[in-house]
CSV table of C-alpha atoms in Angstrom, one decimal:
chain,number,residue,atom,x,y,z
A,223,UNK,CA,0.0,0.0,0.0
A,224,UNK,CA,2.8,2.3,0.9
A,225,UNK,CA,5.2,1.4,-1.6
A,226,UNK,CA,2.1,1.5,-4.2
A,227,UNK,CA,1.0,5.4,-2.4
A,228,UNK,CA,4.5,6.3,-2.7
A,229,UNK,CA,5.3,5.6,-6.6
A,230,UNK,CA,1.5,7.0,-7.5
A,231,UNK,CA,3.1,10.1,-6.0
A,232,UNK,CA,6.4,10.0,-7.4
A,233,UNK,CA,5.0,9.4,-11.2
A,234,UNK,CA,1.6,11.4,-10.6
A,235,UNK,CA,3.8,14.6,-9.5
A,236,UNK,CA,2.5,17.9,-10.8
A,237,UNK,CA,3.5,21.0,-9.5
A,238,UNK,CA,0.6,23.4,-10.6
A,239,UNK,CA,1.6,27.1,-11.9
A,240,UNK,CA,0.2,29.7,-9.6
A,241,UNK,CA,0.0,33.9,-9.0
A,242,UNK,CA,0.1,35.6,-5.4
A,243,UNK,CA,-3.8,36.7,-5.9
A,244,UNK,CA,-4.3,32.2,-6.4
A,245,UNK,CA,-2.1,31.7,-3.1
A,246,UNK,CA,-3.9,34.9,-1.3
A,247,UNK,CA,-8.0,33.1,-2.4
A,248,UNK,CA,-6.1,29.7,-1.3
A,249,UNK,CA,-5.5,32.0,2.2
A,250,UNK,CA,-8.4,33.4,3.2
A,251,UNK,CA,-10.9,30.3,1.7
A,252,UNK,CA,-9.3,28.0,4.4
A,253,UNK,CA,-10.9,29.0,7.2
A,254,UNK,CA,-9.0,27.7,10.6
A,255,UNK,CA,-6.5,25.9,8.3
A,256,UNK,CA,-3.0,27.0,8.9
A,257,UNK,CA,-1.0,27.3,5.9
A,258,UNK,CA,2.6,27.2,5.9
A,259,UNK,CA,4.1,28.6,2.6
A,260,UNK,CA,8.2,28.3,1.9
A,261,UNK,CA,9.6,29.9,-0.5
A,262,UNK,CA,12.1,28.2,-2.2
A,263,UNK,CA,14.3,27.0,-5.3
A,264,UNK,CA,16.3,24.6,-6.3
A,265,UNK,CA,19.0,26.8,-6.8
A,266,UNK,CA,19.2,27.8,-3.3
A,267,UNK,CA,21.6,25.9,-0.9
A,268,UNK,CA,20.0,26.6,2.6
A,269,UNK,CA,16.0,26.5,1.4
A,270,UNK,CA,17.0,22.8,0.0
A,271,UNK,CA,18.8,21.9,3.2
A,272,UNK,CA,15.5,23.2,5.2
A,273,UNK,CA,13.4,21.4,2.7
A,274,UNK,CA,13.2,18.5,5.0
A,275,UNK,CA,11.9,20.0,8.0
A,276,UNK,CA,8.8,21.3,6.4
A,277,UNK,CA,8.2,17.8,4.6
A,278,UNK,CA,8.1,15.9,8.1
A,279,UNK,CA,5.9,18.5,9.3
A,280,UNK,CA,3.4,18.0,6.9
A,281,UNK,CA,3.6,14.8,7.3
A,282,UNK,CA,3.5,14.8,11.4
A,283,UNK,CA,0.5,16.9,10.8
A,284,UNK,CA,-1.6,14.8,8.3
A,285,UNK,CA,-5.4,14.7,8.7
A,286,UNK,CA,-5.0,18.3,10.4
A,287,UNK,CA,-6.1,21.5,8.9
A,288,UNK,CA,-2.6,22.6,8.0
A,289,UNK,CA,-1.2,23.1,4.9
A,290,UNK,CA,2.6,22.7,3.9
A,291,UNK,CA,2.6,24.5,0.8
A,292,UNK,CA,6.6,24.9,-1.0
A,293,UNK,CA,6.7,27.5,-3.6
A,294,UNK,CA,9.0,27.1,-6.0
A,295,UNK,CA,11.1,30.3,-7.3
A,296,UNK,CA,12.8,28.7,-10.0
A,297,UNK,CA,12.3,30.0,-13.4
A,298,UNK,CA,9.2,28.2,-15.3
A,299,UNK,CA,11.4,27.6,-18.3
A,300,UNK,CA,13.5,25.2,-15.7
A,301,UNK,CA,10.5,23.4,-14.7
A,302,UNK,CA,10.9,20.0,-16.3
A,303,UNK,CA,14.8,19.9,-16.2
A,304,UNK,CA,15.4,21.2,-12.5
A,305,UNK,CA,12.4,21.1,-10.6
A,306,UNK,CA,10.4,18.2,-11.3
A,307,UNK,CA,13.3,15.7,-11.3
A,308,UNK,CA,14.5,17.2,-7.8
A,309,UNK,CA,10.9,16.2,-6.0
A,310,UNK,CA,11.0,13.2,-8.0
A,311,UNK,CA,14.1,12.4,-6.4
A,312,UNK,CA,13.0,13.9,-2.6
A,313,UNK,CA,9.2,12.7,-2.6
A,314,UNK,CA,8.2,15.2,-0.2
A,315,UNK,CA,4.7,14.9,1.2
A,316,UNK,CA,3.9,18.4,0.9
A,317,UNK,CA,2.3,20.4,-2.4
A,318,UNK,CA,4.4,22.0,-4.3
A,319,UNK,CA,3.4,24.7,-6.6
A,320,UNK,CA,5.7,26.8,-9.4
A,321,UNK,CA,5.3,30.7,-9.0
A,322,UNK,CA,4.7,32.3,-11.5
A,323,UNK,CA,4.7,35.8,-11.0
A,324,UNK,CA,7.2,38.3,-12.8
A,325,UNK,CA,8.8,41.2,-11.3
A,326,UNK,CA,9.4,40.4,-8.5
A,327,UNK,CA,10.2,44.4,-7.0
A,328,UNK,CA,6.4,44.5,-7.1
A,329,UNK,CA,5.4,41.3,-5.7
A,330,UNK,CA,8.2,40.8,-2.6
A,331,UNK,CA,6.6,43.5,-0.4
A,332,UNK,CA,2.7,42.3,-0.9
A,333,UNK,CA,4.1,39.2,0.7
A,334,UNK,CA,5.5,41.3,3.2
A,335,UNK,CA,6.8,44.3,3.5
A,336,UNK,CA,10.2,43.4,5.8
A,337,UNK,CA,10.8,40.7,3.1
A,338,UNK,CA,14.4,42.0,1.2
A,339,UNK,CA,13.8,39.1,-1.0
A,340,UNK,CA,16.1,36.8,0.2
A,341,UNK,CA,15.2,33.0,0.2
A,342,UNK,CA,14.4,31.0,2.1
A,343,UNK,CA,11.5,32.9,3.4
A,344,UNK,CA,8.4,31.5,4.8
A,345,UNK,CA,5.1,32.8,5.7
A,346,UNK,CA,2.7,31.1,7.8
A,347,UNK,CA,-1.1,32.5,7.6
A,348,UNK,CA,-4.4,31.5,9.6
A,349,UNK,CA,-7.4,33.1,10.0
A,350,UNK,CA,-6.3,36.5,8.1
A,351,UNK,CA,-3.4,36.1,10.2
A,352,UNK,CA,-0.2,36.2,8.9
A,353,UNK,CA,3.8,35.4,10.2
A,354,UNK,CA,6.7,36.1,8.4
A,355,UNK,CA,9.9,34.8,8.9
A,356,UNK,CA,13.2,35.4,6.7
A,357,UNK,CA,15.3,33.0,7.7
A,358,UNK,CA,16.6,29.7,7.4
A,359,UNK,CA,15.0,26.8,9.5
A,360,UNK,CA,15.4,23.6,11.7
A,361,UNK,CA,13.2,21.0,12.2
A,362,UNK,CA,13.3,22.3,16.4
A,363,UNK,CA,12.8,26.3,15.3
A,364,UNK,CA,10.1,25.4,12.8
A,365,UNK,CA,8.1,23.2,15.1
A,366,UNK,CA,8.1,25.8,17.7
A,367,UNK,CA,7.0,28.4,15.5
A,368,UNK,CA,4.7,26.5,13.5
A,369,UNK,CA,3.4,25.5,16.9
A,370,UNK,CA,3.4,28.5,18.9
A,371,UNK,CA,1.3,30.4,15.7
A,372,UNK,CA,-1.1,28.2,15.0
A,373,UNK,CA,-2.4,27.7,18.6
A,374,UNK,CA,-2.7,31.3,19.3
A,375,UNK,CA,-4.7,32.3,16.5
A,376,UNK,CA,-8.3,31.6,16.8
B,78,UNK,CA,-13.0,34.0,37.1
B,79,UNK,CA,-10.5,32.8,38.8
B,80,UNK,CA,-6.8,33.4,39.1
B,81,UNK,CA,-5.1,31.1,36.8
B,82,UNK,CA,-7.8,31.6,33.8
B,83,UNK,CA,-7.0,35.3,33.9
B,84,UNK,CA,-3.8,34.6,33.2
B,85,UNK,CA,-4.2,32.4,30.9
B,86,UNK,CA,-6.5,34.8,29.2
B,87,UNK,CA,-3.6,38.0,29.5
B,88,UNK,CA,-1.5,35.3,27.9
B,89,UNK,CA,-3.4,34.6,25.0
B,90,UNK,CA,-4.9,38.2,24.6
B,91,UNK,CA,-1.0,38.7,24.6
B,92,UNK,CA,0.1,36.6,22.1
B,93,UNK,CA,-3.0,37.1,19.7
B,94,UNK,CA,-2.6,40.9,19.8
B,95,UNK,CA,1.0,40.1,19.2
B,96,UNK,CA,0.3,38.0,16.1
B,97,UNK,CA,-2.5,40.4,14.7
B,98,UNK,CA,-1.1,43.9,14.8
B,99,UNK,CA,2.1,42.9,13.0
B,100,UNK,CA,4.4,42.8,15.7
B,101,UNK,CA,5.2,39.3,14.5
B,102,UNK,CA,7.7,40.5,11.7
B,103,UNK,CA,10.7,42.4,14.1
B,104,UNK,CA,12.9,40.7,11.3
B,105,UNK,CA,15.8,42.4,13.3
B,106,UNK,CA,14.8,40.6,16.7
B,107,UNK,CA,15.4,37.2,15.3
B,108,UNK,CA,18.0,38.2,12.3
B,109,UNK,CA,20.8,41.0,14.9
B,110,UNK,CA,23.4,40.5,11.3
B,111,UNK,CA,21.5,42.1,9.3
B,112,UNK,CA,20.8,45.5,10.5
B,113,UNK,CA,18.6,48.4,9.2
B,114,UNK,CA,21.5,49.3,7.2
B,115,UNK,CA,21.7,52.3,4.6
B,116,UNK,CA,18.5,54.4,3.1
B,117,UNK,CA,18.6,56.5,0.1
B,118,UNK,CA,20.1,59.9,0.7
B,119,UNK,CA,22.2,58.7,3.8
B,120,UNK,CA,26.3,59.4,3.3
B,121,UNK,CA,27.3,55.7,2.5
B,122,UNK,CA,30.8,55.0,4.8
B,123,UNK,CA,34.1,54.6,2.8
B,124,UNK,CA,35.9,51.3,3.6
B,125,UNK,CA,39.5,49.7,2.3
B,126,UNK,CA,38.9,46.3,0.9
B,127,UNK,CA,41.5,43.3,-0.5
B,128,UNK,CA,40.8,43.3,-4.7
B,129,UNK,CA,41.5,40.0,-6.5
B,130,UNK,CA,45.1,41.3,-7.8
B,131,UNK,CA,45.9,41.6,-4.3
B,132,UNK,CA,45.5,45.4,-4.4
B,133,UNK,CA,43.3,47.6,-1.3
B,134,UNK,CA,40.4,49.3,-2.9
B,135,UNK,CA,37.7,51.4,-1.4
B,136,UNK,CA,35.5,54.6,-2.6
B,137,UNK,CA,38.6,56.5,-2.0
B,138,UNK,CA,39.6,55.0,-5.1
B,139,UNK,CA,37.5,56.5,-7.1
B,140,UNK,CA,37.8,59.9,-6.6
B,141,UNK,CA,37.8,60.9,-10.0
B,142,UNK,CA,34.4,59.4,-10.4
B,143,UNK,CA,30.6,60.9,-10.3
B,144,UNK,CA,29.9,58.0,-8.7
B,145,UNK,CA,30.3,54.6,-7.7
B,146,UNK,CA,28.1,51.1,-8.9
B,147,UNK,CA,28.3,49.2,-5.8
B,148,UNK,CA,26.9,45.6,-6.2
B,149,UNK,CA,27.4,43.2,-3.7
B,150,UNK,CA,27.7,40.0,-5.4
B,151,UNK,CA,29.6,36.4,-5.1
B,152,UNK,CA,30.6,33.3,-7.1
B,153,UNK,CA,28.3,31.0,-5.6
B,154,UNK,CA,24.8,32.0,-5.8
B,155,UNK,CA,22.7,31.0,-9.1
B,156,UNK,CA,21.2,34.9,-9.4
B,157,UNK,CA,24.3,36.3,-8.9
B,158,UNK,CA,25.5,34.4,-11.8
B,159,UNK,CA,22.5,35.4,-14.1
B,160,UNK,CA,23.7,38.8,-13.4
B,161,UNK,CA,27.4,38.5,-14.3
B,162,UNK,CA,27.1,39.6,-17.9
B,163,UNK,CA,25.0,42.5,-17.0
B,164,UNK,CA,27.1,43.7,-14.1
B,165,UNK,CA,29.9,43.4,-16.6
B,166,UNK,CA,27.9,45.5,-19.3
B,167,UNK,CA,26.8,47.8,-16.6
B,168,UNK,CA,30.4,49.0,-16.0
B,169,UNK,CA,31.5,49.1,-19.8
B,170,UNK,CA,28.2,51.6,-20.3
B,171,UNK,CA,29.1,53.7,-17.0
B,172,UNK,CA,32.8,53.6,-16.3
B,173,UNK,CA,34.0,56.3,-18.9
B,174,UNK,CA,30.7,58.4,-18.2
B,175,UNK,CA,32.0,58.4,-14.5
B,176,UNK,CA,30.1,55.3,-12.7
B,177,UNK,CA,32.0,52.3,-12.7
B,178,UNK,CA,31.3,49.1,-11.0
B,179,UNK,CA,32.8,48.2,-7.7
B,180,UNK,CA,31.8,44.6,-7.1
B,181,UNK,CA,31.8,43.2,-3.1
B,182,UNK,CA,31.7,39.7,-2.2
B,183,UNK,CA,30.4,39.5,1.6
B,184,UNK,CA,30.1,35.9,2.4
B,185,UNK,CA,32.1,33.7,5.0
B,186,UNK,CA,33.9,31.5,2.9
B,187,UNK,CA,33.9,29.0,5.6
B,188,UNK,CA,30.1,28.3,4.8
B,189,UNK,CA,30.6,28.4,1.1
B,190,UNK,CA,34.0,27.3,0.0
B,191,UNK,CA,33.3,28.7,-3.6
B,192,UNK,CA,33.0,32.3,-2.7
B,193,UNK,CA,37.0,32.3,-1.3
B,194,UNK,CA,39.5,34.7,-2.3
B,195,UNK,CA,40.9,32.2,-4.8
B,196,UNK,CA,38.0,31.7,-5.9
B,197,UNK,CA,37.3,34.8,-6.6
B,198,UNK,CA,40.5,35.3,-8.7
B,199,UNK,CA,39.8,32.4,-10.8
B,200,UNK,CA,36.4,33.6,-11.7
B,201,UNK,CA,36.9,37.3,-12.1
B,202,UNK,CA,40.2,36.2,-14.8
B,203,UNK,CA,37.8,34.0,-16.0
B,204,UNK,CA,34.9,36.1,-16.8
B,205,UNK,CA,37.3,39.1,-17.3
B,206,UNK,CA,35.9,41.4,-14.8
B,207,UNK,CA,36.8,44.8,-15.7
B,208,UNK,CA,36.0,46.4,-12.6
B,209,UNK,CA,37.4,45.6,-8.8
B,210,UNK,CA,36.2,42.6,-7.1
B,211,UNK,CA,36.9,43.1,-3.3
B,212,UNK,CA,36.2,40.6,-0.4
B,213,UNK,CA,34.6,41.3,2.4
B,214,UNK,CA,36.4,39.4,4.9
B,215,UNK,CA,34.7,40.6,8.3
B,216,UNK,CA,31.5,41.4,6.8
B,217,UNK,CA,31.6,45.1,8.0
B,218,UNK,CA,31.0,46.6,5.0
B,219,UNK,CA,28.0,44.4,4.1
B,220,UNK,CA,26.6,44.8,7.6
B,221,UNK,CA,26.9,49.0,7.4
B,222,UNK,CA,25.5,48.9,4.2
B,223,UNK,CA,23.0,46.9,5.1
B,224,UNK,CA,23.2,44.4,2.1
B,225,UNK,CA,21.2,41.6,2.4
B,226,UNK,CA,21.4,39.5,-0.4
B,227,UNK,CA,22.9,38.9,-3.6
B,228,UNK,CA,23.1,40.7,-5.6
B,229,UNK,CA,21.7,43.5,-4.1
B,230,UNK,CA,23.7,47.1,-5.6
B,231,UNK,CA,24.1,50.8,-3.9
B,232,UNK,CA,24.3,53.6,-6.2
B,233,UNK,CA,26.3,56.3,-5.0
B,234,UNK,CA,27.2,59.4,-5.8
B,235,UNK,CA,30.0,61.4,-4.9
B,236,UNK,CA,29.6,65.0,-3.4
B,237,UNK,CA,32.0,67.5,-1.9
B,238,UNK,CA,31.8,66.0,1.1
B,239,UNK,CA,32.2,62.0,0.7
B,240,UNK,CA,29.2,60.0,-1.0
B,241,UNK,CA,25.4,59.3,-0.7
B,242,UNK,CA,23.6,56.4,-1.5
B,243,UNK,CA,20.9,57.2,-4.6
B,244,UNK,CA,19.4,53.9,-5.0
B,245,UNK,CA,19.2,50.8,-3.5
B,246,UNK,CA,18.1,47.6,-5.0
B,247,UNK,CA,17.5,45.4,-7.5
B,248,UNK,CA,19.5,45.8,-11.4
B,249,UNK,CA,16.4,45.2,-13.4
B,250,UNK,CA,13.3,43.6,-13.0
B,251,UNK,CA,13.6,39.9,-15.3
B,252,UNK,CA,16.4,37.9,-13.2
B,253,UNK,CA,16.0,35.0,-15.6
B,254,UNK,CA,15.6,36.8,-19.1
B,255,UNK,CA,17.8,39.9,-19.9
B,256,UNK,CA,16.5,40.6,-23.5
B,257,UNK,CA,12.7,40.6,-22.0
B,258,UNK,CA,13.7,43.3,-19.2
B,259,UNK,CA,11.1,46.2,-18.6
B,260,UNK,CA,12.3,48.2,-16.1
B,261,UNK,CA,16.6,48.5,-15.6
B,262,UNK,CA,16.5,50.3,-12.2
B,263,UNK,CA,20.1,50.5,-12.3
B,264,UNK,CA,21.1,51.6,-15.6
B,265,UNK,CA,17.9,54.3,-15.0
B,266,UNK,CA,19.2,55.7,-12.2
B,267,UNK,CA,22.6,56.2,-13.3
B,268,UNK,CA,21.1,58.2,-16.4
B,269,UNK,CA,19.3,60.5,-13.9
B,270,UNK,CA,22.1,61.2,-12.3
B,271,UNK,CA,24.5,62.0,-14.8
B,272,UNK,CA,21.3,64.6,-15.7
B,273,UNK,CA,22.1,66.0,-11.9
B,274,UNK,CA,18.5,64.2,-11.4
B,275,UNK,CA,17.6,61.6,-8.8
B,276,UNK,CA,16.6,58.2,-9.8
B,277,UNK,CA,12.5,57.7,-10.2
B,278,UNK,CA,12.4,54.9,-8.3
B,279,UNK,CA,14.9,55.1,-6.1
B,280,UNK,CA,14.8,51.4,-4.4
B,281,UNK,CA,13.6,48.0,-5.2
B,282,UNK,CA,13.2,44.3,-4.0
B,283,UNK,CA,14.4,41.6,-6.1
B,284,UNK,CA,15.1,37.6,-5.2
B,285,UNK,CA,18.3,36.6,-4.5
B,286,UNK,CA,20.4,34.6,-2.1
B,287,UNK,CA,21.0,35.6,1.5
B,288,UNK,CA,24.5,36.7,2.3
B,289,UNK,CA,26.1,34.3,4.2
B,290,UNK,CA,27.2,35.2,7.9
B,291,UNK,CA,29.5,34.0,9.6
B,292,UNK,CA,28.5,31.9,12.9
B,293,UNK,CA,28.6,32.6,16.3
């Protein structure tokens, strides 16, 4: 079953293209789900290295209302020879979706305005709600912050 | 209500108003390396860093200029990369009209072995840099300026009195397609200020990787 699970998800793996305004509807139609977003590529040394602390907590929280939601920064014209062959290869549980948005001088501060761009950068967002964190993560400093957000917000 | 539920309703009154009026984000709390940092129209500090020919270069160097093209920048980091040939082309447009390039490299080369000084010389005689390309070695320079990624340049201009930073930001707006650029914040506010204008849009955000400090 798991081994069948697990290769349905490595050969069924799409990684739908999507705008801020599709992520913001995503937001605020969830009611009490707690998204976490991370914003990534495969380019980028530390957001890979973090990439695993965010899988295992989407998969610790399974059958929760929380979504692990990795955003992929990589240029769409290196979708099917960088990205797709990297989760291939990992298999994370979590969705992965392709950004599409251009320019990104307009886009980085409607994410948040203290963002300076850098990745990784992940936002967490309940309820309307939203926490911002440029920086890179453990598995220790995300649980706790994962934690300590989602339990406060009503 | 007793005791212990009031508290625990300060708590949680606490930590919601905490989460909801945007104190959540003091970036600078959790991130003390990189500070505030320079704004547009602050003097921008002069500093003496090693070039890869061995040589000490700082703004002091270019005294002659209007102005100096500050981009901090590295070997390592995929955008930084995309931006080579533009940063190079950058410098052959501006140099002779009085803004040339002075490129930085801030990381610790302990966390990324590919950024090192030797590095550094390999790639610049590679690519044929034809403007400085200075390390950072205690990170002072990146941490005053407040850099915080790369690439991520500083404009200046040079005025009786030292230099002020004219625009801070991003070089153009298409990281991954030079020919399909809209906007080339840099190369724009150079223009304006050879005109004795300043830049339109004087800073931007752009993606890039985060500077690499050193631990502890």
């Amino acid at each position: 079953m798991i081994v069948a699970a697990i290769l349905l998800s490595v050969f069924s793996l799409t990684v739908p293209k999507v705008t801020l305004s599709d992520l913001e509807h995503r937001f605020a139609s969830g009611k009490d789900t707690t998204y976490v977003v991370n914003f990534w590529a495969t380019w980028c040394k530390p957001c890979v290295e973090e990439l695993p602390s965010f899988d295992m907590l989407a998969r610790r929280e399974s059958g929760n209302p929380v979504v692990v939601l990795l955003v992929c920064l990589d240029a769409p014209s290196d979708l099917n020879a960088k990205v797709l062959p990297f989760l291939r290869k990992r298999a994370f549980a979590c969705e992965t979706v392709l950004f599409t948005e251009q320019k990104p001088h307009l886009w980085i501060d409607k994410v948040d305005s203290t963002w300076s761009g850098a990745i990784p950068a992940t936002l967490f967002v309940k309820n309307g709600k939203r926490l911002f964190r440029e920086q890179e993560f453990t598995q220790r400093t995300l649980d706790s912050t994962f934690t300590t957000f989602r339990d406060h917000i009503r | 209500m007793n005791c212990t539920s009031l508290r625990t309703l300060v708590v949680t009154l606490t930590l919601f108003l905490g989460f909801s009026s945007g104190m959540v984000s003091p970036l600078h709390a959790q991130n003390p390396l990189a500070p505030d940092g320079l704004k547009v129209g602050d003097q921008a500090p002069d500093f003496t860093l090693k070039n890869v020919d061995g040589k000490l270069v700082g703004l002091r160097s270019f005294v002659d200029s209007k102005g100096v093209i500050l981009v901090f920048t590295c070997n390592h980091c995929p955008y930084s990369v995309k931006y080579e040939d533009r940063i190079i082309e950058l410098h052959n447009t501006f140099a002779t009209k009085g803004f040339p390039v002075l490129a930085v490299n801030p990381n610790d080369t302990v966390i990324v072995p590919e950024d090192a000084f030797t590095k550094m010389q390999e790639r610049a005689s590679e690519k044929k840099f034809p403007f400085p390309y200075v390390i950072d070695e205690t990170q002072i320079v990146a941490k005053k300026y407040g850099a915080r990624r790369t690439p991520h340049v500083f404009v200046l201009l040079r005025t009786r009195t030292g230099w002020t930073v004219e625009y801070i930001g991003a070089i153009d707006d298409n990281p991954d397609d030079a020919s399909k650029t809209e906007s080339k914040f840099v190369e724009d506010a150079v223009n304006a200020l050879l005109k004795n204008t300043k830049p339109e849009t004087a800073t931007t955000k752009a993606i890039g990787c985060t500077i690499k400090w050193k631990k502890g």
